[in-house]
Amino acid sequence: MKIGCKGCIIRQTHLQAGHGYRNTLHCILTIYRNENATGFFKGMSFPLASIAVYNSVVFGIFSNVQRLITQYRCGQEKAVPTLSDVAFASMVTGLISVGIGCPVDLVKIRLQMQTAPTFQANVNLASGGASHKNILSSQTVYRGPIDCIRSVLRKEGICGMYRGAGAMIFRDVPGYCLYFIPYSLLCYWFTPEDHSTPSALSVWLAGGISGAISWGTATPMDVVKSRLQSDGVCQNKYNGVKDCIIKSYHNEGMQVFFRGITVNAVRGFPMCAAMFLGYELSLKAIRSRQAEPDV
């Protein structure tokens, strides 16, 4: 559950962690008006540099854990994994992936949110102390990803790089279950009885649908994670996952936990469709090459 459409990620982060956006369209127009087209690509250099490593770790952990569990349960190498095997491998993958994904996400979100419009309640003495909200002018806090990492380490230590890790675990452990299990089931359903493996189209469809399901259902904890990780750019508002959930609900209601769900689901389909197709085709090419006899 990682990097997708770059512009979509910017909008999703602003919708979830920012304030003052009425909807997705208003968020897009605000970002473009304040930061031009470059605002949609802010904070992407670090995630792009790490995406290959992250996804190779994710798919590597999942496939190897699933294979080892199936072998242990059945006592043979080429046994068919059950849904429980897939679920356990998915949970292990989600747990371990946080170690890599949390610092990357934190840097990405900090860079994206450092120039987002923020709000402050001011006292209008002329109107008898009535409180109202004014948009503060945004200022750049970090010069880039390296400066962001240095700043976080200097102020918060290594624990600061893992701010929001608890929320990320609650997002990714069930999220990967709803990622790999639907994919496995859909591939099985889409594969004709006279074929041993799904076609490229079946893989593409199964990957896209499972990605949309996973990202859509992960949105509530994704909101909490984004808010915790953006916290500290200008001010500290939340003291952990529970505090973030309570304050967000109290201030903005239940609907706050579904901010960005449309963006998440829409970007989840093409992103995961391409990812699974690339993974399956690469795996097929490697296996066919290994099966070739040495000359």
Coordinates of C-alpha atoms in Angstrom, one line a residue:
M1 CA 0.0 0.0 0.0
K2 CA 2.4 2.5 -1.2
I3 CA 3.1 5.0 -4.0
G4 CA 0.5 5.6 -6.7
C5 CA -0.5 8.5 -8.9
K6 CA 1.7 11.4 -7.6
G7 CA -1.0 14.1 -8.0
C8 CA -3.6 11.8 -6.3
I9 CA -1.3 11.3 -3.3
I10 CA -0.8 15.1 -2.9
R11 CA -4.6 15.6 -3.0
Q12 CA -5.2 12.7 -0.6
T13 CA -2.7 14.0 1.9
H14 CA -4.1 17.5 1.9
L15 CA -7.7 16.3 2.2
Q16 CA -6.9 14.0 5.1
A17 CA -4.3 16.1 7.1
G18 CA -5.2 19.6 6.0
H19 CA -8.0 21.9 6.9
G20 CA -10.2 24.2 5.0
Y21 CA -10.9 22.0 2.0
R22 CA -14.6 21.5 1.2
N23 CA -14.1 18.6 -1.2
T24 CA -11.6 17.0 -3.7
L25 CA -12.2 19.7 -6.4
H26 CA -11.8 22.5 -4.0
C27 CA -8.6 20.9 -2.7
I28 CA -7.2 20.6 -6.3
L29 CA -8.1 24.2 -7.1
T30 CA -6.6 25.5 -3.9
I31 CA -3.3 23.6 -4.4
Y32 CA -3.0 24.8 -8.0
R33 CA -3.8 28.4 -7.0
N34 CA -1.3 28.6 -4.2
E35 CA 1.5 26.4 -5.6
N36 CA 0.9 26.0 -9.3
A37 CA 1.3 22.6 -11.0
T38 CA 4.5 21.9 -9.1
G39 CA 2.4 21.6 -5.9
F40 CA 1.0 18.3 -7.1
F41 CA 4.5 16.7 -7.2
K42 CA 5.8 18.0 -3.9
G43 CA 7.6 15.5 -1.7
M44 CA 7.8 12.7 -4.3
S45 CA 11.6 12.5 -4.8
F46 CA 12.2 10.4 -1.6
P47 CA 9.2 8.0 -2.2
L48 CA 10.2 7.5 -5.8
A49 CA 13.8 6.7 -4.8
S50 CA 12.5 4.0 -2.4
I51 CA 9.5 2.6 -4.2
A52 CA 11.4 -0.2 -5.9
V53 CA 13.0 -1.4 -2.7
Y54 CA 9.7 -1.1 -0.8
N55 CA 7.6 -3.1 -3.3
S56 CA 10.3 -5.8 -3.8
V57 CA 10.4 -6.2 0.0
V58 CA 6.6 -6.4 0.2
F59 CA 6.1 -9.0 -2.5
G60 CA 9.2 -10.9 -1.4
I61 CA 8.1 -11.2 2.2
F62 CA 4.5 -12.2 1.1
S63 CA 5.6 -14.8 -1.4
N64 CA 8.2 -16.4 0.8
V65 CA 6.1 -16.4 4.0
Q66 CA 3.2 -17.9 2.1
R67 CA 5.5 -20.6 0.5
L68 CA 7.1 -21.5 3.9
I69 CA 3.7 -21.7 5.7
T70 CA 2.2 -23.9 2.9
Q71 CA 5.3 -26.2 2.9
Y72 CA 5.2 -26.5 6.6
R73 CA 1.5 -27.3 6.6
C74 CA 1.4 -29.8 3.7
G75 CA 4.9 -31.1 3.8
Q76 CA 5.5 -30.6 0.1
E77 CA 7.0 -27.9 -2.0
K78 CA 4.3 -27.2 -4.6
A79 CA 1.2 -27.3 -2.4
V80 CA -1.6 -24.9 -3.1
P81 CA -1.9 -22.2 -0.3
T82 CA -5.2 -21.9 1.6
L83 CA -6.9 -18.6 2.5
S84 CA -5.5 -18.9 6.0
D85 CA -2.0 -19.1 4.5
V86 CA -2.6 -16.1 2.4
A87 CA -4.1 -14.2 5.4
F88 CA -1.1 -15.0 7.7
A89 CA 1.4 -14.0 5.0
S90 CA -0.5 -10.8 4.4
M91 CA -0.4 -9.9 8.1
V92 CA 3.3 -10.6 8.4
T93 CA 3.9 -8.5 5.3
G94 CA 1.9 -5.6 6.7
L95 CA 3.7 -5.7 10.0
I96 CA 7.2 -5.8 8.5
S97 CA 6.5 -3.2 5.8
V98 CA 5.9 -0.5 8.4
G99 CA 9.6 -0.6 9.2
I100 CA 10.4 0.7 5.7
G101 CA 7.2 2.5 4.8
C102 CA 6.8 4.7 7.9
P103 CA 9.9 6.9 7.5
V104 CA 9.2 7.3 3.8
D105 CA 5.6 8.3 4.3
L106 CA 6.6 10.7 7.1
V107 CA 9.1 12.6 4.9
K108 CA 6.6 12.7 2.0
I109 CA 3.8 14.0 4.1
R110 CA 6.0 16.6 5.9
L111 CA 7.2 18.0 2.6
Q112 CA 3.7 18.1 1.2
M113 CA 2.1 19.7 4.2
Q114 CA 4.7 22.3 5.0
T115 CA 3.1 24.8 2.7
A116 CA -0.5 23.8 3.1
P117 CA -2.8 26.6 4.3
T118 CA -3.2 26.4 8.1
F119 CA -5.8 28.0 10.4
Q120 CA -5.6 29.8 13.6
A121 CA -8.4 31.0 15.9
N122 CA -7.9 34.7 16.6
V123 CA -9.8 36.9 18.9
N124 CA -11.5 39.9 17.4
L125 CA -11.5 42.4 20.1
A126 CA -13.6 44.8 18.0
S127 CA -16.4 42.4 17.9
G128 CA -16.5 41.7 21.7
G129 CA -14.1 38.8 21.7
A130 CA -15.8 36.7 19.0
S131 CA -13.5 34.0 17.7
H132 CA -13.0 33.5 14.0
K133 CA -10.6 31.5 11.8
N134 CA -8.0 33.2 9.5
I135 CA -5.9 31.4 6.9
L136 CA -2.2 31.9 7.7
S137 CA 0.3 32.4 4.9
S138 CA 2.2 29.3 4.3
Q139 CA 6.0 29.1 4.8
T140 CA 8.5 26.5 3.6
V141 CA 9.9 24.6 6.6
Y142 CA 12.2 22.1 4.8
R143 CA 14.5 22.6 1.8
G144 CA 14.1 19.0 0.7
P145 CA 13.9 15.3 1.9
I146 CA 17.5 15.3 3.3
D147 CA 16.9 18.5 5.2
C148 CA 13.5 17.1 6.5
I149 CA 15.2 13.9 7.7
R150 CA 18.0 15.9 9.5
S151 CA 15.4 18.2 11.1
V152 CA 13.2 15.3 12.4
L153 CA 16.2 13.4 13.7
R154 CA 17.6 16.5 15.4
K155 CA 14.4 17.5 17.1
E156 CA 12.7 14.1 17.7
G157 CA 15.4 11.4 17.4
I158 CA 14.9 8.1 15.5
C159 CA 11.4 7.8 17.1
G160 CA 10.4 10.8 15.2
M161 CA 10.9 9.0 11.9
Y162 CA 8.4 6.4 13.1
R163 CA 5.7 8.9 14.2
G164 CA 2.4 7.4 13.1
A165 CA 3.8 3.8 13.0
G166 CA 0.9 2.5 15.3
A167 CA -1.7 3.9 12.9
M168 CA 0.2 2.5 10.0
I169 CA 0.2 -1.0 11.5
F170 CA -3.6 -0.7 12.1
R171 CA -3.9 0.3 8.4
D172 CA -1.5 -2.1 6.7
V173 CA -2.0 -5.3 8.6
P174 CA -5.7 -5.6 7.7
G175 CA -5.1 -3.6 4.5
Y176 CA -2.7 -6.2 3.1
C177 CA -5.2 -8.9 4.0
L178 CA -7.8 -7.1 1.9
Y179 CA -5.1 -6.7 -0.8
F180 CA -3.8 -10.2 -1.3
I181 CA -6.8 -12.3 -0.3
P182 CA -9.2 -10.6 -2.9
Y183 CA -6.4 -10.8 -5.5
S184 CA -6.0 -14.5 -4.9
L185 CA -9.7 -15.2 -5.0
L186 CA -10.3 -13.1 -8.1
C187 CA -7.4 -14.7 -10.0
Y188 CA -8.9 -18.1 -9.2
W189 CA -12.4 -17.0 -10.3
F190 CA -11.1 -15.4 -13.5
T191 CA -9.0 -18.4 -14.6
P192 CA -10.8 -20.9 -16.9
E193 CA -10.8 -24.5 -15.8
D194 CA -8.6 -25.6 -18.6
H195 CA -5.9 -23.1 -17.7
S196 CA -3.4 -23.4 -14.9
T197 CA -2.5 -19.7 -14.6
P198 CA -4.6 -16.5 -15.0
S199 CA -4.2 -14.4 -18.2
A200 CA -2.6 -11.0 -18.2
L201 CA -6.0 -9.4 -18.3
S202 CA -7.2 -11.4 -15.4
V203 CA -4.2 -10.4 -13.3
W204 CA -4.7 -6.7 -14.3
L205 CA -8.4 -6.8 -13.3
A206 CA -7.8 -8.8 -10.1
G207 CA -5.0 -6.4 -9.1
G208 CA -7.0 -3.3 -9.8
I209 CA -10.1 -4.5 -7.9
S210 CA -8.2 -5.7 -4.9
G211 CA -6.3 -2.4 -4.8
A212 CA -9.5 -0.4 -4.8
I213 CA -10.9 -2.5 -2.1
S214 CA -7.8 -2.4 0.1
W215 CA -7.2 1.4 -0.2
G216 CA -10.9 2.2 0.2
T217 CA -11.2 0.2 3.4
A218 CA -7.9 1.5 4.7
T219 CA -9.0 5.2 4.5
P220 CA -10.0 5.7 8.2
M221 CA -6.6 4.7 9.6
D222 CA -4.9 6.4 6.6
V223 CA -6.5 9.6 7.8
V224 CA -5.2 9.1 11.3
K225 CA -1.7 8.2 10.1
S226 CA -1.5 11.2 7.8
R227 CA -2.6 13.5 10.6
L228 CA -0.1 12.1 13.1
Q229 CA 2.8 12.3 10.6
S230 CA 1.9 15.9 9.5
D231 CA 1.7 16.9 13.1
G232 CA 4.8 18.7 14.2
V233 CA 5.4 20.7 11.0
C234 CA 4.0 23.9 12.5
Q235 CA 2.4 22.7 15.8
N236 CA 1.9 19.5 17.8
K237 CA -1.8 18.7 18.3
Y238 CA -2.0 14.9 18.8
N239 CA -0.7 12.7 21.5
G240 CA -0.9 9.2 19.9
V241 CA -3.4 7.3 17.8
K242 CA -6.3 7.3 20.4
D243 CA -5.9 11.1 21.0
C244 CA -5.9 11.8 17.2
I245 CA -9.1 9.7 16.7
I246 CA -10.9 11.4 19.6
K247 CA -9.9 15.0 18.7
S248 CA -10.6 14.4 15.0
Y249 CA -14.1 13.0 15.7
H250 CA -14.9 15.7 18.2
N251 CA -13.9 18.5 15.9
E252 CA -15.0 17.3 12.5
G253 CA -17.4 14.3 13.1
M254 CA -17.4 10.8 11.7
Q255 CA -17.1 11.9 8.1
V256 CA -13.5 13.1 8.7
F257 CA -12.3 9.4 8.7
F258 CA -13.6 9.0 5.1
R259 CA -11.8 12.0 3.7
G260 CA -10.0 11.1 0.5
I261 CA -11.8 7.7 0.1
T262 CA -12.7 8.5 -3.5
V263 CA -9.1 9.5 -4.3
N264 CA -7.8 6.4 -2.6
A265 CA -10.1 4.0 -4.4
V266 CA -9.7 5.7 -7.8
R267 CA -5.9 5.6 -7.6
G268 CA -5.9 2.2 -6.1
F269 CA -7.2 0.5 -9.2
P270 CA -4.6 1.5 -11.9
M271 CA -1.7 1.5 -9.4
C272 CA -2.3 -2.0 -8.1
A273 CA -3.4 -3.3 -11.5
A274 CA 0.0 -2.3 -13.0
M275 CA 1.9 -3.5 -9.9
F276 CA 0.4 -7.0 -9.9
L277 CA 0.7 -7.3 -13.6
G278 CA 4.4 -6.3 -13.5
Y279 CA 5.0 -8.7 -10.6
E280 CA 3.4 -11.7 -12.3
L281 CA 5.0 -11.0 -15.7
S282 CA 8.5 -10.6 -14.0
L283 CA 8.0 -13.8 -12.0
K284 CA 6.9 -15.7 -15.1
A285 CA 9.9 -14.5 -17.1
I286 CA 12.3 -15.4 -14.3
R287 CA 10.8 -18.9 -13.9
S288 CA 10.9 -19.6 -17.6
R289 CA 14.5 -18.5 -17.8
Q290 CA 15.4 -20.7 -14.8
A291 CA 13.6 -23.7 -16.5
E292 CA 15.8 -23.3 -19.7
P293 CA 18.4 -26.0 -19.9
D294 CA 22.0 -24.9 -19.7
V295 CA 23.8 -25.1 -23.0

